Amino acid sequence: MSAPFVTRFAPSPTGLLHRGHAYSALLAYQAAQAAGGTFILRIEDIDATRARPEFEAAIFEDLAWLGLSWPEPVRRQSLHLADYEAALARLQGEGLVYRCFRTRKEVAQATASAPHGAMDTFRSAPLPAIEEAQRLDRGEPFAWRLSLEAAAARLGGFDQLTFQEEGAGPDGETGLICARPELGGDVVLARKDVGVAYHLAVVVDDALQGVTHVIRGCDLFEAAHVQRLLQALLALPAPVYRHHRLLAGPDGKRYAKRDRAETLQALRAAGLTPERLRQEVGL
């Protein structure tokens, strides 16, 4: 007997939703309805420096306006930090992460000076124990990075690491995909200013909430590679991925919060109906 179909929409309350968000949420909701499954709303608010309660309230209002519903209570990442810290502690205990004391600027410089330039990704290694202890004694900030070298040794390489893609990546990738976590380098899994990072939190959440299908924009296709690695290292189930196209405005640029794309709140105030919006986005 196959597992029940469970998917989710997981926005960050760092701005107002726009047409692109509506498209992704509606796709996931319709997929759950078609499969007789469950659509979950999750609030990804671990970045306390940017998350705002007014944006979270707007998310609920916008999605209700679209006609979506979801089970309660809604999982808020900020209330479940212990789950992510436990996963990080497991990786620490198995020697799969290391402290990196380089600043973002230093990492950028190291990447730019690599043999293949900006296409090369950052990889490093733990500092000698004495130097690390000295830096810790001085209170220097650091990030926990996933060690690809240690991960490859633990799994015997990445050749057998795959994920199922029912949609398409940015270059049309579909079907059984060979995961290539090395493309992301030694990614940050935790940092002092924002705590546990997105990649680790999302794989823990998906597993705890029984998510079987991850439906999201193809801009996150590359994230599936490192997330699949984390699932393997933490012995978590691997969901099916269904990446979709990104909506673009009249100028050809995809809708994005940082570009102040026209919000659902503004569209609603201008008299747009949910039915008309569905037509506009091709649903």
PDB file of C-alpha atoms in Angstrom:
ATOM      1  CA  MET A   1       0.000   0.000   0.000  1.00  0.00           C
ATOM      2  CA  SER A   2       1.460   3.356  -1.011  1.00  0.00           C
ATOM      3  CA  ALA A   3       1.985   6.140   1.505  1.00  0.00           C
ATOM      4  CA  PRO A   4      -0.599   8.951   1.626  1.00  0.00           C
ATOM      5  CA  PHE A   5       0.216  11.931  -0.587  1.00  0.00           C
ATOM      6  CA  VAL A   6       1.449  14.842   1.540  1.00  0.00           C
ATOM      7  CA  THR A   7       2.829  18.079   0.167  1.00  0.00           C
ATOM      8  CA  ARG A   8       3.479  21.514   1.592  1.00  0.00           C
ATOM      9  CA  PHE A   9       3.810  25.209   0.928  1.00  0.00           C
ATOM     10  CA  ALA A  10       6.517  26.674   3.154  1.00  0.00           C
ATOM     11  CA  PRO A  11       6.940  30.441   2.805  1.00  0.00           C
ATOM     12  CA  SER A  12       9.269  32.597   4.878  1.00  0.00           C
ATOM     13  CA  PRO A  13       7.561  35.590   6.540  1.00  0.00           C
ATOM     14  CA  THR A  14      10.169  38.045   5.264  1.00  0.00           C
ATOM     15  CA  GLY A  15       7.900  39.925   2.866  1.00  0.00           C
ATOM     16  CA  LEU A  16       4.506  39.856   1.195  1.00  0.00           C
ATOM     17  CA  LEU A  17       3.465  37.097  -1.202  1.00  0.00           C
ATOM     18  CA  HIS A  18       3.249  37.749  -4.952  1.00  0.00           C
ATOM     19  CA  ARG A  19       1.923  35.933  -8.040  1.00  0.00           C
ATOM     20  CA  GLY A  20       4.833  33.490  -8.023  1.00  0.00           C
ATOM     21  CA  HIS A  21       3.997  32.384  -4.504  1.00  0.00           C
ATOM     22  CA  ALA A  22       0.328  32.030  -5.428  1.00  0.00           C
ATOM     23  CA  TYR A  23       1.214  29.830  -8.400  1.00  0.00           C
ATOM     24  CA  SER A  24       3.384  27.513  -6.288  1.00  0.00           C
ATOM     25  CA  ALA A  25       0.836  27.257  -3.476  1.00  0.00           C
ATOM     26  CA  LEU A  26      -2.026  26.584  -5.888  1.00  0.00           C
ATOM     27  CA  LEU A  27      -0.038  23.894  -7.730  1.00  0.00           C
ATOM     28  CA  ALA A  28       0.710  22.099  -4.474  1.00  0.00           C
ATOM     29  CA  TYR A  29      -2.874  22.433  -3.258  1.00  0.00           C
ATOM     30  CA  GLN A  30      -4.323  21.114  -6.512  1.00  0.00           C
ATOM     31  CA  ALA A  31      -1.844  18.212  -6.552  1.00  0.00           C
ATOM     32  CA  ALA A  32      -2.904  17.204  -3.041  1.00  0.00           C
ATOM     33  CA  GLN A  33      -6.585  17.408  -3.971  1.00  0.00           C
ATOM     34  CA  ALA A  34      -6.063  15.355  -7.137  1.00  0.00           C
ATOM     35  CA  ALA A  35      -4.260  12.642  -5.156  1.00  0.00           C
ATOM     36  CA  GLY A  36      -6.755  12.660  -2.291  1.00  0.00           C
ATOM     37  CA  GLY A  37      -3.906  13.755  -0.063  1.00  0.00           C
ATOM     38  CA  THR A  38      -2.970  16.524   2.339  1.00  0.00           C
ATOM     39  CA  PHE A  39      -1.723  20.058   1.753  1.00  0.00           C
ATOM     40  CA  ILE A  40       0.351  21.443   4.646  1.00  0.00           C
ATOM     41  CA  LEU A  41       1.242  25.045   5.370  1.00  0.00           C
ATOM     42  CA  ARG A  42       4.568  25.565   7.153  1.00  0.00           C
ATOM     43  CA  ILE A  43       6.057  28.875   8.256  1.00  0.00           C
ATOM     44  CA  GLU A  44       9.833  28.910   7.776  1.00  0.00           C
ATOM     45  CA  ASP A  45      10.800  31.646  10.213  1.00  0.00           C
ATOM     46  CA  ILE A  46      14.160  30.510  11.559  1.00  0.00           C
ATOM     47  CA  ASP A  47      15.782  33.713  10.308  1.00  0.00           C
ATOM     48  CA  ALA A  48      14.760  35.857  13.265  1.00  0.00           C
ATOM     49  CA  THR A  49      16.655  38.828  11.833  1.00  0.00           C
ATOM     50  CA  ARG A  50      14.220  39.124   8.892  1.00  0.00           C
ATOM     51  CA  ALA A  51      10.980  37.351   9.849  1.00  0.00           C
ATOM     52  CA  ARG A  52       8.105  39.631  10.848  1.00  0.00           C
ATOM     53  CA  PRO A  53       4.734  38.756  12.447  1.00  0.00           C
ATOM     54  CA  GLU A  54       2.891  41.105  10.096  1.00  0.00           C
ATOM     55  CA  PHE A  55       4.214  39.172   7.101  1.00  0.00           C
ATOM     56  CA  GLU A  56       3.120  35.888   8.675  1.00  0.00           C
ATOM     57  CA  ALA A  57      -0.368  37.277   9.229  1.00  0.00           C
ATOM     58  CA  ALA A  58      -0.447  38.387   5.583  1.00  0.00           C
ATOM     59  CA  ILE A  59       0.486  34.870   4.429  1.00  0.00           C
ATOM     60  CA  PHE A  60      -2.561  33.400   6.168  1.00  0.00           C
ATOM     61  CA  GLU A  61      -4.799  36.134   4.754  1.00  0.00           C
ATOM     62  CA  ASP A  62      -3.496  35.756   1.203  1.00  0.00           C
ATOM     63  CA  LEU A  63      -3.787  31.963   1.126  1.00  0.00           C
ATOM     64  CA  ALA A  64      -7.299  32.042   2.600  1.00  0.00           C
ATOM     65  CA  TRP A  65      -8.246  34.575  -0.099  1.00  0.00           C
ATOM     66  CA  LEU A  66      -6.987  32.101  -2.713  1.00  0.00           C
ATOM     67  CA  GLY A  67      -9.371  29.507  -1.273  1.00  0.00           C
ATOM     68  CA  LEU A  68      -6.748  27.257   0.293  1.00  0.00           C
ATOM     69  CA  SER A  69      -7.131  25.389   3.576  1.00  0.00           C
ATOM     70  CA  TRP A  70      -4.712  23.317   5.645  1.00  0.00           C
ATOM     71  CA  PRO A  71      -4.514  21.293   8.868  1.00  0.00           C
ATOM     72  CA  GLU A  72      -3.910  23.061  12.162  1.00  0.00           C
ATOM     73  CA  PRO A  73      -1.728  23.730  14.016  1.00  0.00           C
ATOM     74  CA  VAL A  74       0.691  25.185  11.492  1.00  0.00           C
ATOM     75  CA  ARG A  75       4.325  24.281  12.138  1.00  0.00           C
ATOM     76  CA  ARG A  76       6.516  27.300  12.780  1.00  0.00           C
ATOM     77  CA  GLN A  77      10.201  26.541  12.596  1.00  0.00           C
ATOM     78  CA  SER A  78      11.050  29.019  15.343  1.00  0.00           C
ATOM     79  CA  LEU A  79       9.134  26.838  17.807  1.00  0.00           C
ATOM     80  CA  HIS A  80      11.026  23.666  16.926  1.00  0.00           C
ATOM     81  CA  LEU A  81      14.685  24.673  17.083  1.00  0.00           C
ATOM     82  CA  ALA A  82      15.449  21.662  19.296  1.00  0.00           C
ATOM     83  CA  ASP A  83      14.600  19.315  16.409  1.00  0.00           C
ATOM     84  CA  TYR A  84      17.150  20.988  14.142  1.00  0.00           C
ATOM     85  CA  GLU A  85      19.768  21.212  16.875  1.00  0.00           C
ATOM     86  CA  ALA A  86      19.381  17.480  17.510  1.00  0.00           C
ATOM     87  CA  ALA A  87      20.014  16.763  13.818  1.00  0.00           C
ATOM     88  CA  LEU A  88      23.055  19.048  13.853  1.00  0.00           C
ATOM     89  CA  ALA A  89      24.342  17.334  17.003  1.00  0.00           C
ATOM     90  CA  ARG A  90      24.061  13.972  15.249  1.00  0.00           C
ATOM     91  CA  LEU A  91      26.140  15.236  12.329  1.00  0.00           C
ATOM     92  CA  GLN A  92      28.652  16.738  14.760  1.00  0.00           C
ATOM     93  CA  GLY A  93      28.917  13.471  16.660  1.00  0.00           C
ATOM     94  CA  GLU A  94      29.701  11.582  13.461  1.00  0.00           C
ATOM     95  CA  GLY A  95      32.351  14.071  12.335  1.00  0.00           C
ATOM     96  CA  LEU A  96      30.356  15.177   9.282  1.00  0.00           C
ATOM     97  CA  VAL A  97      30.538  18.915   9.988  1.00  0.00           C
ATOM     98  CA  TYR A  98      33.326  21.278  10.979  1.00  0.00           C
ATOM     99  CA  ARG A  99      33.717  24.800  12.342  1.00  0.00           C
ATOM    100  CA  CYS A 100      34.584  27.350   9.672  1.00  0.00           C
ATOM    101  CA  PHE A 101      35.864  30.687  10.967  1.00  0.00           C
ATOM    102  CA  ARG A 102      36.088  32.414   7.575  1.00  0.00           C
ATOM    103  CA  THR A 103      33.884  35.444   7.034  1.00  0.00           C
ATOM    104  CA  ARG A 104      31.508  35.641   4.072  1.00  0.00           C
ATOM    105  CA  LYS A 105      33.976  37.995   2.396  1.00  0.00           C
ATOM    106  CA  GLU A 106      36.854  35.570   2.915  1.00  0.00           C
ATOM    107  CA  VAL A 107      34.788  32.703   1.503  1.00  0.00           C
ATOM    108  CA  ALA A 108      33.867  34.798  -1.544  1.00  0.00           C
ATOM    109  CA  GLN A 109      37.521  35.679  -2.088  1.00  0.00           C
ATOM    110  CA  ALA A 110      38.599  32.059  -1.749  1.00  0.00           C
ATOM    111  CA  THR A 111      35.952  30.945  -4.237  1.00  0.00           C
ATOM    112  CA  ALA A 112      36.827  33.663  -6.751  1.00  0.00           C
ATOM    113  CA  SER A 113      40.519  32.750  -6.624  1.00  0.00           C
ATOM    114  CA  ALA A 114      39.882  29.039  -7.183  1.00  0.00           C
ATOM    115  CA  PRO A 115      41.093  27.498 -10.476  1.00  0.00           C
ATOM    116  CA  HIS A 116      37.651  27.560 -12.070  1.00  0.00           C
ATOM    117  CA  GLY A 117      36.650  30.958 -10.713  1.00  0.00           C
ATOM    118  CA  ALA A 118      33.131  31.631  -9.575  1.00  0.00           C
ATOM    119  CA  MET A 119      31.929  28.219 -10.817  1.00  0.00           C
ATOM    120  CA  ASP A 120      34.049  26.500  -8.191  1.00  0.00           C
ATOM    121  CA  THR A 121      32.408  26.062  -4.791  1.00  0.00           C
ATOM    122  CA  PHE A 122      33.909  26.504  -1.357  1.00  0.00           C
ATOM    123  CA  ARG A 123      35.424  23.479   0.313  1.00  0.00           C
ATOM    124  CA  SER A 124      37.688  23.400   3.324  1.00  0.00           C
ATOM    125  CA  ALA A 125      38.561  21.258   6.326  1.00  0.00           C
ATOM    126  CA  PRO A 126      38.643  21.494  10.119  1.00  0.00           C
ATOM    127  CA  LEU A 127      41.394  23.609  11.620  1.00  0.00           C
ATOM    128  CA  PRO A 128      44.106  21.967  13.673  1.00  0.00           C
ATOM    129  CA  ALA A 129      42.756  21.373  17.184  1.00  0.00           C
ATOM    130  CA  ILE A 130      45.102  23.873  18.852  1.00  0.00           C
ATOM    131  CA  GLU A 131      44.253  26.704  16.441  1.00  0.00           C
ATOM    132  CA  GLU A 132      40.530  25.970  16.702  1.00  0.00           C
ATOM    133  CA  ALA A 133      40.701  26.040  20.504  1.00  0.00           C
ATOM    134  CA  GLN A 134      42.532  29.380  20.415  1.00  0.00           C
ATOM    135  CA  ARG A 135      39.913  30.904  18.118  1.00  0.00           C
ATOM    136  CA  LEU A 136      37.109  29.612  20.316  1.00  0.00           C
ATOM    137  CA  ASP A 137      38.811  31.060  23.388  1.00  0.00           C
ATOM    138  CA  ARG A 138      38.933  34.449  21.630  1.00  0.00           C
ATOM    139  CA  GLY A 139      35.210  34.202  20.941  1.00  0.00           C
ATOM    140  CA  GLU A 140      35.593  34.335  17.175  1.00  0.00           C
ATOM    141  CA  PRO A 141      32.352  33.630  15.268  1.00  0.00           C
ATOM    142  CA  PHE A 142      32.110  30.521  13.120  1.00  0.00           C
ATOM    143  CA  ALA A 143      29.679  28.553  10.995  1.00  0.00           C
ATOM    144  CA  TRP A 144      29.123  24.805  10.986  1.00  0.00           C
ATOM    145  CA  ARG A 145      29.776  23.519   7.457  1.00  0.00           C
ATOM    146  CA  LEU A 146      28.929  20.124   6.050  1.00  0.00           C
ATOM    147  CA  SER A 147      32.115  18.296   5.056  1.00  0.00           C
ATOM    148  CA  LEU A 148      31.672  16.777   1.610  1.00  0.00           C
ATOM    149  CA  GLU A 149      34.860  14.809   2.125  1.00  0.00           C
ATOM    150  CA  ALA A 150      33.549  13.217   5.319  1.00  0.00           C
ATOM    151  CA  ALA A 151      30.102  12.681   3.791  1.00  0.00           C
ATOM    152  CA  ALA A 152      31.563  10.918   0.759  1.00  0.00           C
ATOM    153  CA  ALA A 153      33.664   8.696   3.022  1.00  0.00           C
ATOM    154  CA  ARG A 154      30.600   7.850   5.119  1.00  0.00           C
ATOM    155  CA  LEU A 155      28.472   6.906   2.080  1.00  0.00           C
ATOM    156  CA  GLY A 156      31.229   5.413  -0.049  1.00  0.00           C
ATOM    157  CA  GLY A 157      30.869   8.222  -2.569  1.00  0.00           C
ATOM    158  CA  PHE A 158      27.807   9.843  -4.119  1.00  0.00           C
ATOM    159  CA  ASP A 159      27.383   7.513  -7.113  1.00  0.00           C
ATOM    160  CA  GLN A 160      24.308   5.786  -5.648  1.00  0.00           C
ATOM    161  CA  LEU A 161      22.685   8.962  -4.356  1.00  0.00           C
ATOM    162  CA  THR A 162      19.603   9.791  -6.430  1.00  0.00           C
ATOM    163  CA  PHE A 163      16.250  11.550  -6.219  1.00  0.00           C
ATOM    164  CA  GLN A 164      13.061  11.308  -8.247  1.00  0.00           C
ATOM    165  CA  GLU A 165      12.018  14.379 -10.228  1.00  0.00           C
ATOM    166  CA  GLU A 166       8.431  14.419 -11.501  1.00  0.00           C
ATOM    167  CA  GLY A 167       8.606  18.014 -12.716  1.00  0.00           C
ATOM    168  CA  ALA A 168      11.625  19.570 -14.364  1.00  0.00           C
ATOM    169  CA  GLY A 169      14.765  21.418 -13.347  1.00  0.00           C
ATOM    170  CA  PRO A 170      15.903  24.648 -15.009  1.00  0.00           C
ATOM    171  CA  ASP A 171      17.489  22.683 -17.878  1.00  0.00           C
ATOM    172  CA  GLY A 172      14.652  20.190 -18.240  1.00  0.00           C
ATOM    173  CA  GLU A 173      16.102  17.619 -15.828  1.00  0.00           C
ATOM    174  CA  THR A 174      13.478  15.005 -15.013  1.00  0.00           C
ATOM    175  CA  GLY A 175      13.088  11.368 -13.960  1.00  0.00           C
ATOM    176  CA  LEU A 176      15.684   9.677 -11.773  1.00  0.00           C
ATOM    177  CA  ILE A 177      18.371  12.275 -11.062  1.00  0.00           C
ATOM    178  CA  CYS A 178      21.881  11.496  -9.861  1.00  0.00           C
ATOM    179  CA  ALA A 179      22.443  13.818  -6.922  1.00  0.00           C
ATOM    180  CA  ARG A 180      25.569  15.940  -7.138  1.00  0.00           C
ATOM    181  CA  PRO A 181      25.947  17.595  -3.728  1.00  0.00           C
ATOM    182  CA  GLU A 182      29.522  18.540  -4.611  1.00  0.00           C
ATOM    183  CA  LEU A 183      28.076  21.322  -6.783  1.00  0.00           C
ATOM    184  CA  GLY A 184      27.125  23.188  -3.618  1.00  0.00           C
ATOM    185  CA  GLY A 185      30.448  22.796  -1.840  1.00  0.00           C
ATOM    186  CA  ASP A 186      30.669  22.561   1.942  1.00  0.00           C
ATOM    187  CA  VAL A 187      27.349  24.282   2.659  1.00  0.00           C
ATOM    188  CA  VAL A 188      26.646  26.126   5.902  1.00  0.00           C
ATOM    189  CA  LEU A 189      24.276  24.191   8.174  1.00  0.00           C
ATOM    190  CA  ALA A 190      24.280  26.564  11.131  1.00  0.00           C
ATOM    191  CA  ARG A 191      25.448  30.059  11.926  1.00  0.00           C
ATOM    192  CA  LYS A 192      25.357  32.077  15.113  1.00  0.00           C
ATOM    193  CA  ASP A 193      23.288  34.967  13.726  1.00  0.00           C
ATOM    194  CA  VAL A 194      20.504  32.882  12.157  1.00  0.00           C
ATOM    195  CA  GLY A 195      20.924  29.539  13.937  1.00  0.00           C
ATOM    196  CA  VAL A 196      20.340  26.387  11.907  1.00  0.00           C
ATOM    197  CA  ALA A 197      20.274  27.021   8.154  1.00  0.00           C
ATOM    198  CA  TYR A 198      17.559  26.305   5.597  1.00  0.00           C
ATOM    199  CA  HIS A 199      18.896  23.034   4.168  1.00  0.00           C
ATOM    200  CA  LEU A 200      19.016  21.234   7.503  1.00  0.00           C
ATOM    201  CA  ALA A 201      15.732  22.614   8.847  1.00  0.00           C
ATOM    202  CA  VAL A 202      13.772  21.733   5.725  1.00  0.00           C
ATOM    203  CA  VAL A 203      14.838  18.079   5.546  1.00  0.00           C
ATOM    204  CA  VAL A 204      14.047  17.618   9.238  1.00  0.00           C
ATOM    205  CA  ASP A 205      10.625  19.265   8.821  1.00  0.00           C
ATOM    206  CA  ASP A 206       9.716  17.273   5.723  1.00  0.00           C
ATOM    207  CA  ALA A 207      10.564  14.017   7.484  1.00  0.00           C
ATOM    208  CA  LEU A 208       8.720  14.884  10.706  1.00  0.00           C
ATOM    209  CA  GLN A 209       5.636  16.026   8.785  1.00  0.00           C
ATOM    210  CA  GLY A 210       5.561  13.004   6.495  1.00  0.00           C
ATOM    211  CA  VAL A 211       5.974  15.039   3.308  1.00  0.00           C
ATOM    212  CA  THR A 212       5.999  12.671   0.325  1.00  0.00           C
ATOM    213  CA  HIS A 213       6.095  15.259  -2.478  1.00  0.00           C
ATOM    214  CA  VAL A 214       8.011  18.545  -2.535  1.00  0.00           C
ATOM    215  CA  ILE A 215       6.430  20.914  -5.057  1.00  0.00           C
ATOM    216  CA  ARG A 216       8.367  24.153  -5.541  1.00  0.00           C
ATOM    217  CA  GLY A 217       9.992  26.449  -8.105  1.00  0.00           C
ATOM    218  CA  CYS A 218      12.852  25.233 -10.281  1.00  0.00           C
ATOM    219  CA  ASP A 219      15.084  27.899  -8.717  1.00  0.00           C
ATOM    220  CA  LEU A 220      15.373  25.450  -5.812  1.00  0.00           C
ATOM    221  CA  PHE A 221      16.258  22.466  -7.980  1.00  0.00           C
ATOM    222  CA  GLU A 222      19.940  22.646  -7.026  1.00  0.00           C
ATOM    223  CA  ALA A 223      18.954  22.589  -3.344  1.00  0.00           C
ATOM    224  CA  ALA A 224      17.594  19.076  -3.855  1.00  0.00           C
ATOM    225  CA  HIS A 225      21.141  17.784  -4.361  1.00  0.00           C
ATOM    226  CA  VAL A 226      22.435  18.758  -0.919  1.00  0.00           C
ATOM    227  CA  GLN A 227      19.086  18.032   0.738  1.00  0.00           C
ATOM    228  CA  ARG A 228      19.177  14.516  -0.650  1.00  0.00           C
ATOM    229  CA  LEU A 229      22.655  14.120   0.865  1.00  0.00           C
ATOM    230  CA  LEU A 230      21.428  15.276   4.269  1.00  0.00           C
ATOM    231  CA  GLN A 231      18.510  12.856   4.081  1.00  0.00           C
ATOM    232  CA  ALA A 232      20.949  10.014   3.465  1.00  0.00           C
ATOM    233  CA  LEU A 233      23.303  11.059   6.282  1.00  0.00           C
ATOM    234  CA  LEU A 234      20.433  11.426   8.768  1.00  0.00           C
ATOM    235  CA  ALA A 235      18.594   8.288   7.587  1.00  0.00           C
ATOM    236  CA  LEU A 236      15.528  10.335   6.623  1.00  0.00           C
ATOM    237  CA  PRO A 237      13.040   9.355   3.893  1.00  0.00           C
ATOM    238  CA  ALA A 238      13.510  10.936   0.478  1.00  0.00           C
ATOM    239  CA  PRO A 239      10.416  12.690  -0.911  1.00  0.00           C
ATOM    240  CA  VAL A 240       9.579  12.891  -4.587  1.00  0.00           C
ATOM    241  CA  TYR A 241      10.422  16.294  -6.074  1.00  0.00           C
ATOM    242  CA  ARG A 242       8.227  18.185  -8.501  1.00  0.00           C
ATOM    243  CA  HIS A 243       9.884  21.445  -9.524  1.00  0.00           C
ATOM    244  CA  HIS A 244       7.865  23.847 -11.626  1.00  0.00           C
ATOM    245  CA  ARG A 245       8.492  26.818 -13.881  1.00  0.00           C
ATOM    246  CA  LEU A 246       8.904  30.306 -12.463  1.00  0.00           C
ATOM    247  CA  LEU A 247       6.427  33.030 -13.329  1.00  0.00           C
ATOM    248  CA  ALA A 248       7.793  36.197 -14.883  1.00  0.00           C
ATOM    249  CA  GLY A 249       6.370  39.690 -15.196  1.00  0.00           C
ATOM    250  CA  PRO A 250       5.879  41.732 -18.368  1.00  0.00           C
ATOM    251  CA  ASP A 251       9.551  42.750 -18.179  1.00  0.00           C
ATOM    252  CA  GLY A 252      10.617  39.119 -18.396  1.00  0.00           C
ATOM    253  CA  LYS A 253      12.045  39.068 -14.864  1.00  0.00           C
ATOM    254  CA  ARG A 254      10.751  36.452 -12.482  1.00  0.00           C
ATOM    255  CA  TYR A 255       8.640  37.669  -9.604  1.00  0.00           C
ATOM    256  CA  ALA A 256      10.716  38.145  -6.455  1.00  0.00           C
ATOM    257  CA  LYS A 257      10.328  39.819  -3.071  1.00  0.00           C
ATOM    258  CA  ARG A 258      13.626  41.631  -3.423  1.00  0.00           C
ATOM    259  CA  ASP A 259      12.424  43.274  -6.656  1.00  0.00           C
ATOM    260  CA  ARG A 260       9.218  44.408  -4.931  1.00  0.00           C
ATOM    261  CA  ALA A 261       6.989  42.385  -7.214  1.00  0.00           C
ATOM    262  CA  GLU A 262       3.327  43.386  -7.068  1.00  0.00           C
ATOM    263  CA  THR A 263       1.907  41.686  -3.992  1.00  0.00           C
ATOM    264  CA  LEU A 264      -1.256  39.623  -3.621  1.00  0.00           C
ATOM    265  CA  GLN A 265      -2.362  42.170  -1.055  1.00  0.00           C
ATOM    266  CA  ALA A 266      -2.115  44.957  -3.658  1.00  0.00           C
ATOM    267  CA  LEU A 267      -3.827  42.855  -6.322  1.00  0.00           C
ATOM    268  CA  ARG A 268      -6.691  42.110  -3.957  1.00  0.00           C
ATOM    269  CA  ALA A 269      -7.048  45.791  -3.088  1.00  0.00           C
ATOM    270  CA  ALA A 270      -7.180  46.589  -6.812  1.00  0.00           C
ATOM    271  CA  GLY A 271     -10.170  44.288  -7.224  1.00  0.00           C
ATOM    272  CA  LEU A 272      -8.540  41.178  -8.706  1.00  0.00           C
ATOM    273  CA  THR A 273     -10.456  38.001  -7.888  1.00  0.00           C
ATOM    274  CA  PRO A 274      -8.886  34.638  -7.058  1.00  0.00           C
ATOM    275  CA  GLU A 275     -10.557  33.164 -10.142  1.00  0.00           C
ATOM    276  CA  ARG A 276      -9.006  35.791 -12.377  1.00  0.00           C
ATOM    277  CA  LEU A 277      -5.605  35.278 -10.779  1.00  0.00           C
ATOM    278  CA  ARG A 278      -5.803  31.528 -11.423  1.00  0.00           C
ATOM    279  CA  GLN A 279      -6.485  32.261 -15.073  1.00  0.00           C
ATOM    280  CA  GLU A 280      -3.576  34.707 -15.252  1.00  0.00           C
ATOM    281  CA  VAL A 281      -1.093  32.138 -13.936  1.00  0.00           C
ATOM    282  CA  GLY A 282      -2.372  29.379 -16.196  1.00  0.00           C
ATOM    283  CA  LEU A 283      -4.410  27.370 -13.705  1.00  0.00           C
TER     284      LEU A 283
END
